[in-house]
CSV table of C-alpha atoms and ligand atoms in Angstrom, one decimal:
chain,number,residue,atom,x,y,z
E,1,MET,CA,-115.4,243.7,74.1
E,2,LYS,CA,-115.7,247.5,73.3
E,3,LEU,CA,-115.4,248.3,77.0
E,4,LYS,CA,-112.2,246.2,77.3
E,5,ARG,CA,-110.7,248.1,74.4
E,6,ILE,CA,-111.6,251.5,76.0
E,7,ILE,CA,-110.0,250.4,79.3
E,8,ILE,CA,-106.8,249.4,77.5
E,9,VAL,CA,-106.6,252.7,75.6
E,10,VAL,CA,-107.1,254.7,78.9
E,11,LEU,CA,-104.4,252.6,80.6
E,12,ILE,CA,-102.0,253.2,77.8
E,13,LEU,CA,-102.7,257.0,77.7
E,14,SER,CA,-102.1,257.3,81.5
E,15,LEU,CA,-98.9,255.3,81.3
E,16,MET,CA,-97.7,257.6,78.4
E,17,SER,CA,-98.6,260.7,80.3
E,18,ALA,CA,-96.6,259.5,83.4
E,19,LEU,CA,-93.6,258.7,81.2
E,20,PHE,CA,-93.5,261.9,79.3
E,21,SER,CA,-94.5,264.5,81.9
E,22,GLY,CA,-91.0,264.4,83.4
E,23,CYS,CA,-90.6,267.5,85.5
E,24,ASN,CA,-94.3,268.4,85.1
E,25,PHE,CA,-95.9,266.3,87.8
E,26,SER,CA,-98.0,268.4,90.1
E,27,LYS,CA,-98.1,267.8,93.8
E,28,ASP,CA,-101.8,266.8,93.5
E,29,ASP,CA,-100.8,264.1,91.0
E,30,THR,CA,-98.2,261.8,92.4
E,31,VAL,CA,-94.7,263.2,92.5
E,32,THR,CA,-93.1,259.9,93.0
E,33,GLN,CA,-89.5,261.1,93.1
E,34,ILE,CA,-88.2,264.6,93.6
E,35,LYS,CA,-85.0,265.3,91.7
E,36,ILE,CA,-83.0,268.3,92.7
E,37,GLY,CA,-79.8,269.3,90.9
E,38,VAL,CA,-77.1,271.5,92.5
E,39,THR,CA,-74.0,273.0,90.9
E,40,LEU,CA,-71.3,274.8,93.0
E,41,TYR,CA,-68.7,277.2,91.6
E,42,ASP,CA,-66.0,275.4,93.6
E,43,GLN,CA,-66.6,272.4,95.9
E,44,TYR,CA,-63.6,273.3,98.0
E,45,ASP,CA,-65.0,276.6,99.2
E,46,THR,CA,-65.3,276.3,103.0
E,47,TYR,CA,-68.4,278.3,103.5
E,48,LEU,CA,-70.3,276.6,100.7
E,49,GLY,CA,-69.2,273.2,101.9
E,50,GLN,CA,-70.7,273.9,105.3
E,51,LEU,CA,-73.9,275.4,103.7
E,52,MET,CA,-74.3,272.2,101.7
E,53,ASP,CA,-73.8,270.1,104.9
E,54,SER,CA,-76.8,271.9,106.3
E,55,PHE,CA,-78.7,271.5,103.0
E,56,ASN,CA,-78.1,267.7,103.2
E,57,GLU,CA,-79.4,267.6,106.7
E,58,PHE,CA,-82.7,269.1,105.5
E,59,VAL,CA,-82.8,266.5,102.7
E,60,THR,CA,-82.2,263.7,105.2
E,61,GLU,CA,-84.9,265.0,107.5
E,62,SER,CA,-87.3,265.2,104.6
E,63,ARG,CA,-86.5,261.6,103.6
E,64,LYS,CA,-87.3,260.5,107.1
E,65,ASN,CA,-90.7,262.2,106.6
E,66,GLY,CA,-91.3,259.9,103.7
E,67,ASN,CA,-90.2,262.0,100.7
E,68,ASP,CA,-88.3,260.2,98.0
E,69,ILE,CA,-85.6,262.8,97.1
E,70,ILE,CA,-82.5,262.5,94.9
E,71,VAL,CA,-80.0,265.3,95.1
E,72,SER,CA,-77.2,265.5,92.5
E,73,VAL,CA,-74.3,267.9,93.4
E,74,TYR,CA,-71.9,268.9,90.7
E,75,ASP,CA,-68.6,270.8,91.1
E,76,ALA,CA,-68.1,273.4,88.3
E,77,SER,CA,-64.4,273.8,89.3
E,78,ASN,CA,-64.5,277.5,88.5
E,79,SER,CA,-65.5,277.0,84.9
E,80,GLN,CA,-68.7,278.6,83.6
E,81,THR,CA,-68.6,276.4,80.5
E,82,LYS,CA,-68.4,273.3,82.6
E,83,GLN,CA,-71.3,274.6,84.7
E,84,ASN,CA,-73.5,275.3,81.7
E,85,ASP,CA,-72.9,271.7,80.6
E,86,GLN,CA,-73.8,270.4,84.0
E,87,VAL,CA,-77.1,272.3,84.0
E,88,LYS,CA,-77.8,270.8,80.5
E,89,GLU,CA,-77.1,267.3,81.9
E,90,MET,CA,-79.3,267.9,85.0
E,91,ILE,CA,-82.2,269.0,82.8
E,92,GLU,CA,-81.8,266.0,80.6
E,93,ALA,CA,-81.7,263.8,83.7
E,94,GLY,CA,-85.2,265.0,84.6
E,95,CYS,CA,-84.3,267.3,87.6
E,96,GLN,CA,-87.5,269.3,88.4
E,97,VAL,CA,-85.5,272.2,89.9
E,98,ILE,CA,-81.8,273.2,89.7
E,99,CYS,CA,-79.9,275.2,92.3
E,100,VAL,CA,-77.1,277.2,90.7
E,101,ASN,CA,-74.1,278.8,92.5
E,102,LEU,CA,-72.9,280.6,89.5
E,103,VAL,CA,-69.2,280.6,88.5
E,104,ASP,CA,-69.5,284.0,86.7
E,105,ARG,CA,-72.3,285.9,88.2
E,106,THR,CA,-72.4,288.2,85.1
E,107,ASP,CA,-72.8,285.3,82.7
E,108,PRO,CA,-76.0,283.3,83.5
E,109,SER,CA,-77.7,283.7,80.1
E,110,ILE,CA,-77.0,280.2,78.7
E,111,ILE,CA,-78.3,278.6,81.8
E,112,ILE,CA,-81.4,280.8,81.8
E,113,ASP,CA,-82.2,280.0,78.1
E,114,MET,CA,-81.9,276.3,78.7
E,115,ALA,CA,-84.0,276.3,81.8
E,116,ARG,CA,-86.7,278.4,80.2
E,117,LYS,CA,-86.9,276.1,77.1
E,118,ALA,CA,-87.2,273.0,79.4
E,119,GLU,CA,-89.5,274.8,81.9
E,120,VAL,CA,-87.2,273.9,84.8
E,121,PRO,CA,-87.0,276.6,87.5
E,122,ILE,CA,-83.6,277.8,88.7
E,123,ILE,CA,-82.7,279.0,92.1
E,124,PHE,CA,-79.4,280.9,92.0
E,125,PHE,CA,-77.7,281.2,95.4
E,126,ASN,CA,-74.8,282.9,97.1
E,127,ARG,CA,-73.3,284.4,94.0
E,128,GLU,CA,-75.8,287.1,93.0
E,129,LEU,CA,-76.6,287.8,89.3
E,130,VAL,CA,-77.8,291.2,88.3
E,131,GLU,CA,-81.5,292.0,88.7
E,132,SER,CA,-82.2,292.4,85.0
E,133,ASP,CA,-80.9,288.8,84.5
E,134,LEU,CA,-83.1,287.5,87.3
E,135,MET,CA,-86.1,289.2,85.7
E,136,GLN,CA,-85.6,287.4,82.4
E,137,TRP,CA,-88.1,284.6,83.3
E,138,GLU,CA,-90.6,284.2,86.1
E,139,LYS,CA,-89.2,281.0,87.4
E,140,LEU,CA,-85.8,282.3,88.4
E,141,TYR,CA,-85.1,283.0,92.0
E,142,TYR,CA,-82.2,284.0,94.3
E,143,VAL,CA,-81.3,282.9,97.8
E,144,GLY,CA,-78.6,284.7,99.7
E,145,ALA,CA,-78.0,287.8,101.9
E,146,ASP,CA,-77.5,291.5,101.6
E,147,ALA,CA,-73.8,291.9,101.3
E,148,PHE,CA,-73.6,295.5,102.4
E,149,GLU,CA,-75.1,294.5,105.7
E,150,SER,CA,-72.2,292.3,106.6
E,151,GLY,CA,-69.8,295.1,105.7
E,152,ILE,CA,-71.6,297.5,108.0
E,153,MET,CA,-71.6,295.0,110.8
E,154,GLN,CA,-67.8,294.3,110.4
E,155,GLY,CA,-67.1,298.0,110.5
E,156,GLU,CA,-69.3,298.4,113.6
E,157,LEU,CA,-67.5,295.6,115.4
E,158,ALA,CA,-64.1,297.2,114.8
E,159,ALA,CA,-65.4,300.7,115.7
E,160,GLU,CA,-66.8,299.5,119.0
E,161,ALA,CA,-63.6,297.7,119.9
E,162,ILE,CA,-61.3,300.6,118.9
E,163,LYS,CA,-63.4,303.0,121.1
E,164,ARG,CA,-63.4,300.6,124.0
E,165,ASP,CA,-59.7,299.5,123.8
E,166,LYS,CA,-57.1,302.2,123.2
E,167,ARG,CA,-54.4,299.5,122.9
E,168,ILE,CA,-55.7,298.7,119.4
E,169,ASP,CA,-54.1,302.0,118.2
E,170,LYS,CA,-50.7,300.4,118.9
E,171,ASN,CA,-48.5,303.4,117.9
E,172,GLY,CA,-50.9,305.8,119.7
E,173,ASP,CA,-51.1,308.2,116.7
E,174,GLY,CA,-54.9,308.5,116.8
E,175,VAL,CA,-55.2,306.9,113.4
E,176,ILE,CA,-56.0,303.3,112.6
E,177,GLN,CA,-53.7,301.7,110.1
E,178,TYR,CA,-55.7,299.0,108.3
E,179,LEU,CA,-55.5,296.4,105.6
E,180,VAL,CA,-58.4,294.8,103.7
E,181,ILE,CA,-58.1,291.2,102.4
E,182,GLU,CA,-60.6,290.9,99.6
E,183,GLY,CA,-62.4,288.0,98.1
E,184,GLU,CA,-62.7,287.5,94.3
E,185,ALA,CA,-62.7,290.6,92.2
E,186,GLY,CA,-66.2,291.3,90.9
E,187,HIS,CA,-68.0,289.2,93.5
E,188,GLN,CA,-70.8,291.2,95.1
E,189,ASP,CA,-69.7,290.2,98.6
E,190,ALA,CA,-66.1,291.3,98.1
E,191,ILE,CA,-67.1,294.7,96.6
E,192,LEU,CA,-69.7,295.6,99.1
E,193,ARG,CA,-68.1,294.2,102.3
E,194,THR,CA,-64.9,296.2,101.6
E,195,GLU,CA,-66.7,299.4,100.8
E,196,TYR,CA,-69.1,299.3,103.8
E,197,ALA,CA,-66.7,298.1,106.4
E,198,VAL,CA,-64.3,300.9,105.9
E,199,ASP,CA,-67.1,303.6,105.4
E,200,THR,CA,-68.7,302.5,108.7
E,201,LEU,CA,-65.5,302.9,110.6
E,202,ILE,CA,-65.0,306.4,109.2
E,203,GLU,CA,-68.6,307.3,109.9
E,204,ALA,CA,-68.1,306.2,113.5
E,205,GLY,CA,-65.6,309.0,113.8
E,206,ILE,CA,-62.4,306.9,113.6
E,207,LYS,CA,-59.5,308.3,111.6
E,208,VAL,CA,-58.1,305.7,109.3
E,209,ASP,CA,-55.0,305.1,107.2
E,210,LYS,CA,-55.3,302.5,104.5
E,211,GLU,CA,-52.1,300.5,104.5
E,212,GLY,CA,-53.1,298.4,101.6
E,213,SER,CA,-55.5,295.8,100.2
E,214,ALA,CA,-54.8,292.4,98.9
E,215,ILE,CA,-57.0,290.1,96.8
E,216,ALA,CA,-57.0,286.5,98.1
E,217,ASN,CA,-60.0,285.0,96.4
E,218,TRP,CA,-61.7,283.7,99.6
E,219,SER,CA,-58.7,281.4,100.2
E,220,ARG,CA,-56.9,280.8,103.5
E,221,GLU,CA,-53.6,279.9,101.7
E,222,GLN,CA,-53.6,283.0,99.4
E,223,ALA,CA,-54.4,285.3,102.4
E,224,GLN,CA,-51.6,283.7,104.4
E,225,ALA,CA,-49.1,284.3,101.5
E,226,LYS,CA,-50.2,287.9,101.0
E,227,VAL,CA,-50.0,288.8,104.7
E,228,ALA,CA,-46.7,286.9,105.1
E,229,GLN,CA,-45.3,289.0,102.3
E,230,TYR,CA,-46.6,292.1,104.1
E,231,ILE,CA,-45.0,291.1,107.4
E,232,ASN,CA,-41.7,290.4,105.6
E,233,GLU,CA,-41.7,293.8,104.0
E,234,GLY,CA,-41.9,295.4,107.4
E,235,GLY,CA,-45.6,295.9,107.7
E,236,GLU,CA,-45.9,295.0,111.3
E,237,ASP,CA,-47.4,298.4,112.1
E,238,LEU,CA,-50.9,297.2,111.1
E,239,GLU,CA,-53.6,297.7,113.6
E,240,VAL,CA,-56.8,296.3,112.0
E,241,ILE,CA,-57.3,293.7,109.3
E,242,PHE,CA,-60.7,293.4,107.6
E,243,ALA,CA,-61.0,290.1,105.8
E,244,ASN,CA,-64.0,289.6,103.5
E,245,ASN,CA,-64.4,286.1,104.9
E,246,ASP,CA,-63.3,283.9,107.8
E,247,ASP,CA,-61.0,281.7,105.7
E,248,MET,CA,-58.9,284.7,104.7
E,249,ALA,CA,-58.9,286.0,108.3
E,250,LEU,CA,-57.6,282.6,109.3
E,251,GLY,CA,-54.9,282.9,106.6
E,252,ALA,CA,-53.8,286.2,108.1
E,253,ILE,CA,-53.7,284.6,111.6
E,254,ASP,CA,-51.6,281.7,110.2
E,255,ALA,CA,-49.1,284.3,108.8
E,256,TYR,CA,-48.7,286.0,112.1
E,257,LYS,CA,-48.3,282.7,113.9
E,258,LYS,CA,-45.7,281.5,111.5
E,259,ALA,CA,-43.8,284.8,111.9
E,260,ASN,CA,-43.9,284.2,115.7
E,261,ILE,CA,-45.5,287.5,116.3
E,262,GLU,CA,-47.4,287.3,119.6
E,263,LEU,CA,-51.1,288.0,119.9
E,264,THR,CA,-50.7,291.4,121.6
E,265,LYS,CA,-48.4,292.7,118.9
E,266,ARG,CA,-50.7,291.6,116.0
E,267,PRO,CA,-53.5,293.7,114.5
E,268,VAL,CA,-57.1,292.9,115.5
E,269,ILE,CA,-58.5,290.7,112.8
E,270,TYR,CA,-62.1,290.5,111.7
E,271,GLY,CA,-63.8,287.9,109.4
E,272,ILE,CA,-67.2,287.2,107.9
E,273,ASP,CA,-69.1,283.9,107.7
E,274,GLY,CA,-68.9,282.2,111.1
E,275,THR,CA,-67.6,279.0,109.7
E,276,ARG,CA,-66.8,276.3,112.3
E,277,GLU,CA,-63.0,277.2,112.1
E,278,GLY,CA,-63.8,280.9,112.2
E,279,LEU,CA,-65.9,280.6,115.4
E,280,GLN,CA,-63.1,278.5,117.0
E,281,ALA,CA,-60.6,281.3,116.2
E,282,LEU,CA,-62.8,283.7,118.2
E,283,VAL,CA,-62.9,281.3,121.1
E,284,SER,CA,-59.0,281.0,121.1
E,285,GLY,CA,-58.7,284.8,120.9
E,286,ASN,CA,-57.0,284.9,117.5
E,287,MET,CA,-59.9,286.6,115.8
E,288,ALA,CA,-61.6,289.6,117.3
E,289,GLY,CA,-65.0,289.1,115.7
E,290,THR,CA,-66.9,287.8,112.7
E,291,VAL,CA,-70.3,288.4,111.0
E,292,TYR,CA,-72.5,285.3,110.8
E,293,ASN,CA,-73.5,284.5,107.2
E,294,ASP,CA,-76.5,282.4,108.1
E,295,LYS,CA,-75.7,279.2,106.2
E,296,GLU,CA,-78.4,277.1,108.0
E,297,GLY,CA,-81.0,279.8,107.2
E,298,GLN,CA,-79.9,279.9,103.5
E,299,ALA,CA,-79.8,276.2,103.2
E,300,LYS,CA,-83.3,275.9,104.7
E,301,ALA,CA,-84.7,278.5,102.3
E,302,LEU,CA,-82.9,276.9,99.4
E,303,TYR,CA,-84.3,273.4,100.3
E,304,GLU,CA,-87.8,274.6,101.0
E,305,LEU,CA,-88.1,276.6,97.8
E,306,ALA,CA,-86.6,273.8,95.7
E,307,TYR,CA,-89.0,271.3,97.3
E,308,ASP,CA,-92.0,273.5,96.6
E,309,LEU,CA,-91.0,274.2,93.0
E,310,ALA,CA,-90.3,270.6,92.3
E,311,THR,CA,-93.7,269.5,93.7
E,312,HIS,CA,-95.6,272.5,92.2
E,313,THR,CA,-96.6,273.6,95.7
E,314,ASP,CA,-97.8,277.1,96.2
E,315,ILE,CA,-94.7,279.2,97.0
E,316,SER,CA,-96.5,282.3,98.4
E,317,ASP,CA,-95.6,281.5,102.0
E,318,VAL,CA,-91.8,280.8,101.5
E,319,GLY,CA,-91.0,284.5,102.1
E,320,LEU,CA,-90.1,285.7,98.7
E,321,THR,CA,-89.5,289.4,98.2
E,322,ASP,CA,-90.6,290.7,94.8
E,323,ALA,CA,-91.6,287.1,94.1
E,324,LYS,CA,-87.8,286.5,93.5
E,325,TYR,CA,-85.5,286.9,96.4
E,326,ILE,CA,-85.0,285.3,99.8
E,327,ARG,CA,-82.3,287.1,101.8
E,328,LEU,CA,-81.3,286.0,105.3
E,329,PRO,CA,-80.0,288.6,107.7
E,330,TYR,CA,-76.4,288.6,109.0
E,331,THR,CA,-75.6,288.9,112.8
E,332,LYS,CA,-72.5,290.0,114.7
E,333,VAL,CA,-70.5,287.5,116.6
E,334,THR,CA,-68.0,288.3,119.3
E,335,ILE,CA,-66.5,286.3,122.2
E,336,GLU,CA,-69.7,287.3,124.2
E,337,ASN,CA,-72.1,285.3,122.0
E,338,VAL,CA,-69.9,282.9,120.1
E,339,TYR,CA,-71.0,279.9,122.1
E,340,ASP,CA,-74.6,280.4,120.9
E,341,TYR,CA,-73.3,279.8,117.4
E,342,LEU,CA,-71.2,276.9,118.2
E,343,LYS,CA,-74.1,274.9,119.6
Q,401,LIG,C1,-69.4,284.4,100.3
Q,401,LIG,C2,-68.7,283.8,101.5
Q,401,LIG,C3,-67.3,283.4,101.1
Q,401,LIG,C4,-67.4,282.5,99.9
Q,401,LIG,C5,-68.2,283.2,98.8
Q,401,LIG,C6,-68.3,282.3,97.6
Q,401,LIG,O1,-70.7,284.7,100.7
Q,401,LIG,O2,-68.6,284.8,102.5
Q,401,LIG,O3,-66.7,282.7,102.1
Q,401,LIG,O4,-68.0,281.3,100.2
Q,401,LIG,O5,-69.4,283.5,99.2
Q,401,LIG,O6,-69.2,282.8,96.6
């Protein structure tokens, strides 16, 4: 009789611990279901959409290997307040880890406070918060790339082409007239890509003349409108366009096509990202080069780190720098190697 009572108490206790442990299952116990939350600053962003396609492929693969994984993806629609609420909701829903693509990279404190209280690790990605914020708690991580590297590569691509092909200096004045189309103001990638692309061109010994810069918030449509306005105002003397991403480079190309300006009379146009559409524009000769922003590498790192954190697996071999960062390298893409990326 006494033994029966003990068995019942033990059973009740283990049931209660299973019910209340929520995110705290350890891998050695049974993590029956892995719940990963993701919130994107804007679901219509082309690059992030393709990064998430790749992330979902890793999840599908993992399910085939027998893992029971639920991934909830939220769109913050450019509102930090909305994103804060989404993180709260994901914590309450029992997500064991949350991947946050911050709306405002200078304003992560509410998210950090909520996560710390609930003991739910956060992996920030693509939109980099400042280091002091990332250091606020040990279970905060960042997955992305080193933005300055892409600026240098974009500048090198242009410098190599200008030295090789004298026709790029269309008016033959020995000076390259250029325009920069910038992403969002305050975004680390926009600031550093702009600065390093131009500096690299100058350091390569090329004389430059800045014809202007336009903010187009990563958007193809906004870039098209800005460049169309430029063309209308008689700015057809441009020789190089640096766009902070492929979508804006494509917008510039759209503007030249609409204005019926033939390829040889257009500036050479460079992008960054290597999106599917960006790579196609290289193949068709409309874009001179891009810098590959390794979405598959970042998606893999994001997925693996999320999986390990959710299952309390040792993360010492996922390649973290300073126990916090995973940064994937950029690579240059031109017509010579574009097919390697289209595979
Ligand atoms: C950049 C990318 C842009 C845009 C932005 C959003 O890394 O090059 O295309 O996606 O992130 O934060």
